[in-house]
Amino acid sequence: ARHKVGFAVESCGDRVLVDTIRETGAPIVEHGGGTTVCIEISGASPAVFRARQGRRVNVKEAASALNQLGGGGPLASLYRHGGPGVSVEQTFRDSVECSMLGAAGVVWDGAPHSLRGDRKIENVPAIGPHQPHWKFSGGLIEAAARASWLLSRGYRACPVLLLHPLSSLQATTGAMSDKEVVGGMSVPELLARHFALLSAALLREQFDHDYGDEGILTKHAFAEGRTLRVGKVCYGAVVVPPSVDIKSDTLQVLQDFATGGGRIACVGSAPILVDGSAATAARDFFDEYAVRLIDGIDHFEYGAVIGQLRAWGLASVKVVTDPPELAETILVTERAWEDRRIVAVLNTGETTIE
């Protein structure tokens, strides 16, 4: 708050804390249905943390809004309730990853090493050398702090905007929540899964991206030739995940973008509703102006999407590893800071890569 760092509102939280932050003048972005100034990232075991899709979506939902509106970045809190199986090194990688994805700061809330018995009894922040576990984690915490500072300069330069399916989730929740479609999943569950896995697939192929919140798009997005500007950030392409509904204002923004030469990839099912009502306008638009990739909503392979983005020349960094499949563990993000270009590269796996 002292440095006017921006915070994203993610879930229900302490109203007193929110009001205190607001009084300092630090921006708070209303994102989602509740209010808090911190993205809390927790899990029950190391396996939860290695399945990173959930954490990445949480961070990106908040960081995208703040990146576009110029409000800094959210504060991410890493909870470590995994006992001694969660290493300091893994905590460090998770911390730097959160910073690369847009978090302005990361709190290690919980000692990385168990100090008493098989599992931790206390849950104390790892914040200073006066704590007994500092000798295990102090060096990496300081390294993570330096990375966090550098990776909060300027703004993230993302080539791709991934449209968030919030209106589709709202349109299908209730009426379609109890109807199983594929693999025991309902329509809302299937749409949410597609969105998370598509986002993860883009990151695995080194395509960093922001999420397009329709509420923000209708107020802050407009076409500039072949780019789409959302607040302070410009995007070279829009990826639309499998959807059921789209807002008419969002559709108008995409029409302006497409008619100016903008590139749109529509993955899977195109929306059949506009503002919650049956309409063919969205499907007709995507059939005419977008590249249609992957038919239906029951496929979870996104190679065609990656291939299309590469064909459009949106890959600014190429990662080559031996063996090649290890490239999927390399996270790459870019930032624009004054006249500088910062390229951050992180090995998110546990295998040394050359």
Short mmCIF file of C-alpha atoms in Angstrom, two decimals:
data_model
loop_
_atom_site.label_atom_id
_atom_site.label_comp_id
_atom_site.label_asym_id
_atom_site.label_seq_id
_atom_site.Cartn_x
_atom_site.Cartn_y
_atom_site.Cartn_z
CA ALA A 1 0.00 0.00 0.00
CA ARG A 2 2.87 2.38 0.79
CA HIS A 3 4.13 2.01 -2.77
CA LYS A 4 0.61 2.30 -4.29
CA VAL A 5 0.77 -1.27 -5.63
CA GLY A 6 -2.44 -2.26 -7.39
CA PHE A 7 -4.56 -5.06 -6.00
CA ALA A 8 -7.15 -7.23 -7.69
CA VAL A 9 -10.39 -8.21 -6.08
CA GLU A 10 -10.68 -12.00 -6.32
CA SER A 11 -12.98 -13.46 -3.68
CA CYS A 12 -14.75 -12.46 -0.49
CA GLY A 13 -12.30 -11.04 2.03
CA ASP A 14 -11.78 -8.65 4.92
CA ARG A 15 -13.74 -5.46 4.22
CA VAL A 16 -11.72 -3.50 6.79
CA LEU A 17 -8.51 -4.45 4.98
CA VAL A 18 -10.01 -3.52 1.61
CA ASP A 19 -11.19 -0.14 2.89
CA THR A 20 -7.80 0.54 4.47
CA ILE A 21 -6.01 -0.20 1.20
CA ARG A 22 -8.46 2.01 -0.70
CA GLU A 23 -7.79 4.94 1.66
CA THR A 24 -4.08 4.85 0.75
CA GLY A 25 -4.94 5.58 -2.89
CA ALA A 26 -3.77 2.19 -4.20
CA PRO A 27 -6.08 1.01 -6.99
CA ILE A 28 -8.40 -1.90 -6.30
CA VAL A 29 -9.96 -3.62 -9.29
CA GLU A 30 -13.35 -5.23 -8.76
CA HIS A 31 -12.88 -8.64 -10.38
CA GLY A 32 -15.37 -11.39 -9.82
CA GLY A 33 -18.07 -11.44 -7.21
CA GLY A 34 -16.23 -10.60 -4.01
CA THR A 35 -13.64 -8.40 -2.41
CA THR A 36 -10.13 -9.11 -1.24
CA VAL A 37 -6.69 -7.68 -1.90
CA CYS A 38 -4.88 -10.95 -2.13
CA ILE A 39 -4.97 -14.03 -4.33
CA GLU A 40 -4.72 -16.94 -1.93
CA ILE A 41 -3.13 -20.02 -3.48
CA SER A 42 -3.36 -23.15 -1.40
CA GLY A 43 -3.22 -26.91 -1.77
CA ALA A 44 -3.16 -30.13 0.19
CA SER A 45 -0.05 -31.79 -1.27
CA PRO A 46 2.89 -31.18 -3.63
CA ALA A 47 0.90 -32.87 -6.40
CA VAL A 48 -1.66 -30.06 -6.22
CA PHE A 49 1.02 -27.49 -6.84
CA ARG A 50 2.51 -29.39 -9.75
CA ALA A 51 -0.89 -29.37 -11.47
CA ARG A 52 -0.50 -25.66 -12.09
CA GLN A 53 -3.53 -24.85 -14.23
CA GLY A 54 -5.67 -23.72 -11.29
CA ARG A 55 -3.05 -21.41 -9.83
CA ARG A 56 -2.19 -19.91 -13.19
CA VAL A 57 -5.82 -19.12 -13.92
CA ASN A 58 -6.24 -17.48 -10.50
CA VAL A 59 -3.21 -15.25 -10.96
CA LYS A 60 -3.98 -14.41 -14.58
CA GLU A 61 -7.60 -13.46 -13.91
CA ALA A 62 -6.45 -10.71 -11.59
CA ALA A 63 -3.17 -9.81 -13.31
CA SER A 64 -4.80 -9.44 -16.74
CA ALA A 65 -7.25 -6.81 -15.50
CA LEU A 66 -4.52 -4.86 -13.74
CA ASN A 67 -2.12 -5.14 -16.68
CA GLN A 68 -4.75 -3.67 -18.99
CA LEU A 69 -5.93 -0.93 -16.64
CA GLY A 70 -2.47 0.07 -15.44
CA GLY A 71 -3.07 -0.76 -11.78
CA GLY A 72 0.15 -2.62 -11.05
CA GLY A 73 -0.33 -6.26 -10.13
CA PRO A 74 -2.03 -8.45 -7.54
CA LEU A 75 -0.41 -9.79 -4.40
CA ALA A 76 -0.14 -13.58 -4.46
CA SER A 77 0.05 -15.56 -1.24
CA LEU A 78 1.64 -19.01 -1.49
CA TYR A 79 0.40 -21.31 1.25
CA ARG A 80 2.60 -24.27 2.02
CA HIS A 81 0.60 -26.99 3.75
CA GLY A 82 2.37 -29.89 2.06
CA GLY A 83 4.66 -30.88 4.90
CA PRO A 84 8.34 -31.62 4.22
CA GLY A 85 7.49 -32.81 0.68
CA VAL A 86 7.28 -29.20 -0.52
CA SER A 87 10.88 -28.10 -1.00
CA VAL A 88 12.28 -24.60 -0.76
CA GLU A 89 13.33 -24.89 -4.38
CA GLN A 90 9.75 -25.71 -5.48
CA THR A 91 8.44 -22.78 -3.47
CA PHE A 92 11.01 -20.54 -5.17
CA ARG A 93 9.94 -21.74 -8.63
CA ASP A 94 6.27 -21.20 -7.79
CA SER A 95 7.05 -17.73 -6.48
CA VAL A 96 8.96 -16.64 -9.59
CA GLU A 97 6.23 -18.16 -11.76
CA CYS A 98 3.59 -16.03 -10.02
CA SER A 99 5.73 -12.95 -10.63
CA MET A 100 6.18 -13.83 -14.30
CA LEU A 101 2.41 -14.25 -14.68
CA GLY A 102 1.81 -10.77 -13.32
CA ALA A 103 1.84 -10.81 -9.52
CA ALA A 104 3.44 -7.63 -8.17
CA GLY A 105 4.45 -9.38 -4.97
CA VAL A 106 4.43 -12.87 -3.48
CA VAL A 107 4.11 -13.78 0.20
CA TRP A 108 5.49 -17.12 1.38
CA ASP A 109 2.84 -17.72 4.00
CA GLY A 110 4.12 -20.79 5.80
CA ALA A 111 7.56 -22.23 6.44
CA PRO A 112 8.77 -24.32 3.46
CA HIS A 113 10.37 -26.88 5.83
CA SER A 114 8.69 -28.75 8.65
CA LEU A 115 10.34 -27.84 11.93
CA ARG A 116 8.35 -30.15 14.19
CA GLY A 117 7.40 -33.68 13.24
CA ASP A 118 6.23 -34.97 9.89
CA ARG A 119 3.98 -32.00 9.19
CA LYS A 120 4.09 -28.35 10.16
CA ILE A 121 2.18 -27.36 13.26
CA GLU A 122 2.68 -23.62 12.92
CA ASN A 123 1.77 -21.53 9.87
CA VAL A 124 4.13 -18.58 9.96
CA PRO A 125 5.15 -16.24 7.13
CA ALA A 126 8.73 -16.61 5.93
CA ILE A 127 9.60 -12.94 6.29
CA GLY A 128 12.92 -12.44 8.05
CA PRO A 129 16.19 -13.78 9.49
CA HIS A 130 14.80 -13.78 13.04
CA GLN A 131 12.79 -16.90 12.16
CA PRO A 132 14.35 -20.35 12.71
CA HIS A 133 13.76 -21.58 9.17
CA TRP A 134 15.46 -18.58 7.54
CA LYS A 135 18.75 -20.49 7.26
CA PHE A 136 16.96 -22.98 4.98
CA SER A 137 15.10 -20.52 2.81
CA GLY A 138 16.54 -17.02 3.23
CA GLY A 139 18.75 -17.06 0.14
CA LEU A 140 15.98 -18.18 -2.17
CA ILE A 141 13.47 -15.77 -0.62
CA GLU A 142 15.85 -12.89 -1.30
CA ALA A 143 16.37 -14.14 -4.87
CA ALA A 144 12.61 -14.39 -5.36
CA ALA A 145 12.23 -10.84 -4.01
CA ARG A 146 14.74 -9.51 -6.55
CA ALA A 147 12.93 -11.36 -9.35
CA SER A 148 9.59 -9.99 -8.13
CA TRP A 149 10.92 -6.43 -8.24
CA LEU A 150 12.26 -6.78 -11.78
CA LEU A 151 9.12 -8.56 -13.01
CA SER A 152 6.84 -5.82 -11.71
CA ARG A 153 8.51 -3.10 -13.80
CA GLY A 154 6.55 -1.75 -16.78
CA TYR A 155 3.82 -3.99 -18.12
CA ARG A 156 3.55 -7.51 -19.56
CA ALA A 157 3.73 -7.46 -23.35
CA CYS A 158 1.37 -10.27 -24.44
CA PRO A 159 0.66 -11.02 -28.12
CA VAL A 160 -2.58 -12.89 -27.44
CA LEU A 161 -5.88 -12.07 -25.74
CA LEU A 162 -7.84 -15.14 -24.56
CA LEU A 163 -11.52 -14.27 -24.16
CA HIS A 164 -12.83 -15.23 -20.73
CA PRO A 165 -16.03 -17.34 -20.96
CA LEU A 166 -17.72 -15.68 -17.98
CA SER A 167 -20.94 -14.84 -19.86
CA SER A 168 -21.13 -18.45 -21.11
CA LEU A 169 -20.69 -19.76 -17.57
CA GLN A 170 -23.39 -17.41 -16.33
CA ALA A 171 -25.76 -18.41 -19.16
CA THR A 172 -25.35 -22.14 -18.54
CA THR A 173 -25.19 -22.23 -14.74
CA GLY A 174 -28.48 -23.50 -13.41
CA ALA A 175 -30.27 -24.65 -16.54
CA MET A 176 -27.38 -26.82 -17.72
CA SER A 177 -25.50 -27.46 -14.48
CA ASP A 178 -27.11 -30.87 -13.91
CA LYS A 179 -26.89 -32.15 -17.48
CA GLU A 180 -23.86 -34.34 -18.14
CA VAL A 181 -22.32 -33.82 -21.57
CA VAL A 182 -18.86 -35.41 -21.73
CA GLY A 183 -17.06 -37.57 -19.18
CA GLY A 184 -19.55 -36.82 -16.42
CA MET A 185 -19.04 -33.06 -16.77
CA SER A 186 -21.84 -30.53 -17.14
CA VAL A 187 -21.73 -27.72 -19.71
CA PRO A 188 -20.36 -25.11 -17.23
CA GLU A 189 -17.71 -27.57 -16.02
CA LEU A 190 -16.73 -28.40 -19.58
CA LEU A 191 -16.42 -24.73 -20.58
CA ALA A 192 -14.32 -23.96 -17.50
CA ARG A 193 -12.07 -26.96 -18.16
CA HIS A 194 -11.55 -25.96 -21.78
CA PHE A 195 -10.62 -22.43 -20.73
CA ALA A 196 -8.09 -23.57 -18.11
CA LEU A 197 -6.49 -26.20 -20.36
CA LEU A 198 -6.35 -23.88 -23.38
CA SER A 199 -4.62 -21.26 -21.24
CA ALA A 200 -2.17 -23.90 -19.97
CA ALA A 201 -1.49 -25.08 -23.54
CA LEU A 202 -0.64 -21.54 -24.65
CA LEU A 203 1.83 -21.14 -21.77
CA ARG A 204 3.44 -24.53 -22.50
CA GLU A 205 4.17 -23.30 -26.03
CA GLN A 206 5.56 -19.97 -24.78
CA PHE A 207 2.54 -17.87 -25.80
CA ASP A 208 1.93 -15.58 -22.87
CA HIS A 209 -1.52 -14.04 -22.89
CA ASP A 210 -3.99 -11.92 -21.00
CA TYR A 211 -7.60 -12.79 -20.34
CA GLY A 212 -10.31 -10.68 -21.95
CA ASP A 213 -12.94 -9.85 -19.34
CA GLU A 214 -16.06 -8.78 -21.24
CA GLY A 215 -16.85 -6.12 -18.65
CA ILE A 216 -13.46 -4.52 -19.29
CA LEU A 217 -13.63 -5.00 -23.07
CA THR A 218 -16.91 -3.10 -23.40
CA LYS A 219 -15.45 -0.07 -21.59
CA HIS A 220 -11.77 -0.05 -22.52
CA ALA A 221 -11.27 -1.97 -25.80
CA PHE A 222 -11.08 -0.59 -29.32
CA ALA A 223 -9.45 -1.58 -32.59
CA GLU A 224 -6.29 0.12 -33.85
CA GLY A 225 -5.78 -1.27 -37.33
CA ARG A 226 -4.71 -4.88 -36.95
CA THR A 227 -4.27 -4.66 -33.19
CA LEU A 228 -6.81 -4.64 -30.38
CA ARG A 229 -6.08 -2.19 -27.60
CA VAL A 230 -7.50 -2.97 -24.18
CA GLY A 231 -6.61 -0.16 -21.83
CA LYS A 232 -2.83 0.15 -21.96
CA VAL A 233 -2.04 -3.11 -23.79
CA CYS A 234 -2.25 -4.02 -27.49
CA TYR A 235 -2.86 -7.57 -28.76
CA GLY A 236 -2.15 -9.08 -32.15
CA ALA A 237 -4.79 -11.82 -31.97
CA VAL A 238 -7.88 -12.87 -30.03
CA VAL A 239 -8.55 -16.51 -29.14
CA VAL A 240 -12.16 -17.39 -28.37
CA PRO A 241 -12.54 -20.63 -26.35
CA PRO A 242 -15.56 -22.92 -26.67
CA SER A 243 -18.51 -20.69 -25.75
CA VAL A 244 -22.27 -20.60 -25.50
CA ASP A 245 -22.95 -16.89 -24.98
CA ILE A 246 -21.30 -13.58 -25.81
CA LYS A 247 -22.26 -10.01 -25.00
CA SER A 248 -23.40 -7.84 -27.92
CA ASP A 249 -20.92 -5.10 -26.92
CA THR A 250 -18.08 -7.65 -27.02
CA LEU A 251 -19.24 -8.85 -30.42
CA GLN A 252 -19.15 -5.27 -31.70
CA VAL A 253 -15.57 -4.82 -30.44
CA LEU A 254 -14.52 -8.03 -32.23
CA GLN A 255 -16.30 -6.93 -35.42
CA ASP A 256 -14.38 -3.63 -35.43
CA PHE A 257 -11.16 -5.54 -34.83
CA ALA A 258 -11.83 -8.11 -37.57
CA THR A 259 -12.94 -5.64 -40.23
CA GLY A 260 -9.70 -3.72 -39.68
CA GLY A 261 -7.65 -6.83 -40.41
CA GLY A 262 -7.47 -8.21 -36.88
CA ARG A 263 -6.95 -11.94 -36.38
CA ILE A 264 -9.43 -14.09 -34.45
CA ALA A 265 -9.25 -17.82 -33.75
CA CYS A 266 -12.51 -19.45 -32.66
CA VAL A 267 -11.84 -22.73 -30.85
CA GLY A 268 -14.63 -25.29 -30.80
CA SER A 269 -18.26 -24.24 -30.50
CA ALA A 270 -19.14 -20.67 -31.44
CA PRO A 271 -21.70 -18.85 -29.23
CA ILE A 272 -25.34 -19.60 -29.98
CA LEU A 273 -26.58 -16.90 -27.60
CA VAL A 274 -26.07 -13.13 -27.61
CA ASP A 275 -26.83 -11.39 -24.32
CA GLY A 276 -28.46 -14.61 -23.15
CA SER A 277 -30.93 -14.87 -26.03
CA ALA A 278 -30.84 -17.21 -29.01
CA ALA A 279 -29.28 -15.49 -32.04
CA THR A 280 -27.25 -16.39 -35.11
CA ALA A 281 -25.27 -13.13 -35.19
CA ALA A 282 -22.27 -14.49 -33.29
CA ARG A 283 -22.04 -17.75 -35.22
CA ASP A 284 -22.40 -15.90 -38.55
CA PHE A 285 -19.68 -13.44 -37.54
CA PHE A 286 -17.18 -16.12 -36.51
CA ASP A 287 -17.92 -18.16 -39.65
CA GLU A 288 -17.07 -15.15 -41.81
CA TYR A 289 -14.22 -13.43 -40.00
CA ALA A 290 -12.56 -15.96 -37.68
CA VAL A 291 -10.40 -18.99 -38.28
CA ARG A 292 -12.50 -21.89 -36.97
CA LEU A 293 -10.41 -24.48 -35.15
CA ILE A 294 -11.54 -27.78 -33.62
CA ASP A 295 -15.21 -28.65 -34.02
CA GLY A 296 -17.37 -29.28 -30.96
CA ILE A 297 -16.57 -29.00 -27.25
CA ASP A 298 -15.39 -32.50 -26.33
CA HIS A 299 -11.79 -32.28 -27.64
CA PHE A 300 -8.94 -31.20 -25.38
CA GLU A 301 -6.10 -31.05 -27.91
CA TYR A 302 -5.04 -27.54 -28.90
CA GLY A 303 -2.22 -28.16 -31.38
CA ALA A 304 -4.21 -26.48 -34.16
CA VAL A 305 -4.49 -23.32 -32.07
CA ILE A 306 -0.74 -23.21 -31.44
CA GLY A 307 -0.05 -23.85 -35.13
CA GLN A 308 -2.32 -20.97 -36.17
CA LEU A 309 -0.68 -18.52 -33.77
CA ARG A 310 2.75 -19.52 -35.10
CA ALA A 311 1.49 -19.08 -38.68
CA TRP A 312 0.43 -15.55 -37.75
CA GLY A 313 3.99 -14.83 -36.59
CA LEU A 314 3.07 -14.20 -32.94
CA ALA A 315 5.85 -16.36 -31.45
CA SER A 316 8.59 -13.90 -30.44
CA VAL A 317 10.70 -16.49 -28.57
CA LYS A 318 11.68 -19.98 -29.68
CA VAL A 319 12.71 -22.51 -27.05
CA VAL A 320 14.88 -25.46 -28.14
CA THR A 321 15.65 -28.24 -25.66
CA ASP A 322 17.18 -31.71 -25.74
CA PRO A 323 15.02 -33.76 -25.60
CA PRO A 324 12.41 -31.55 -27.34
CA GLU A 325 9.50 -32.45 -25.04
CA LEU A 326 11.17 -30.68 -22.11
CA ALA A 327 10.41 -27.36 -23.82
CA GLU A 328 6.89 -27.64 -22.39
CA THR A 329 8.25 -27.02 -18.90
CA ILE A 330 9.81 -23.68 -19.91
CA LEU A 331 7.69 -20.64 -19.06
CA VAL A 332 8.48 -17.47 -21.04
CA THR A 333 6.99 -14.02 -20.48
CA GLU A 334 7.97 -10.57 -21.74
CA ARG A 335 7.70 -7.10 -20.27
CA ALA A 336 8.03 -3.64 -21.73
CA TRP A 337 9.75 -1.22 -19.34
CA GLU A 338 10.51 2.25 -20.69
CA ASP A 339 12.90 1.52 -23.59
CA ARG A 340 13.76 -1.96 -22.31
CA ARG A 341 12.47 -5.39 -23.21
CA ILE A 342 12.61 -7.93 -20.39
CA VAL A 343 12.40 -11.60 -21.36
CA ALA A 344 11.89 -13.87 -18.35
CA VAL A 345 12.60 -17.60 -18.71
CA LEU A 346 11.84 -20.16 -15.99
CA ASN A 347 12.25 -23.92 -15.86
CA THR A 348 9.09 -24.93 -13.99
CA GLY A 349 10.09 -28.61 -13.85
CA GLU A 350 12.58 -30.48 -11.73
CA THR A 351 14.84 -31.68 -14.56
CA THR A 352 17.95 -29.71 -15.50
CA ILE A 353 17.58 -28.49 -19.09
CA GLU A 354 20.23 -27.38 -21.54
#
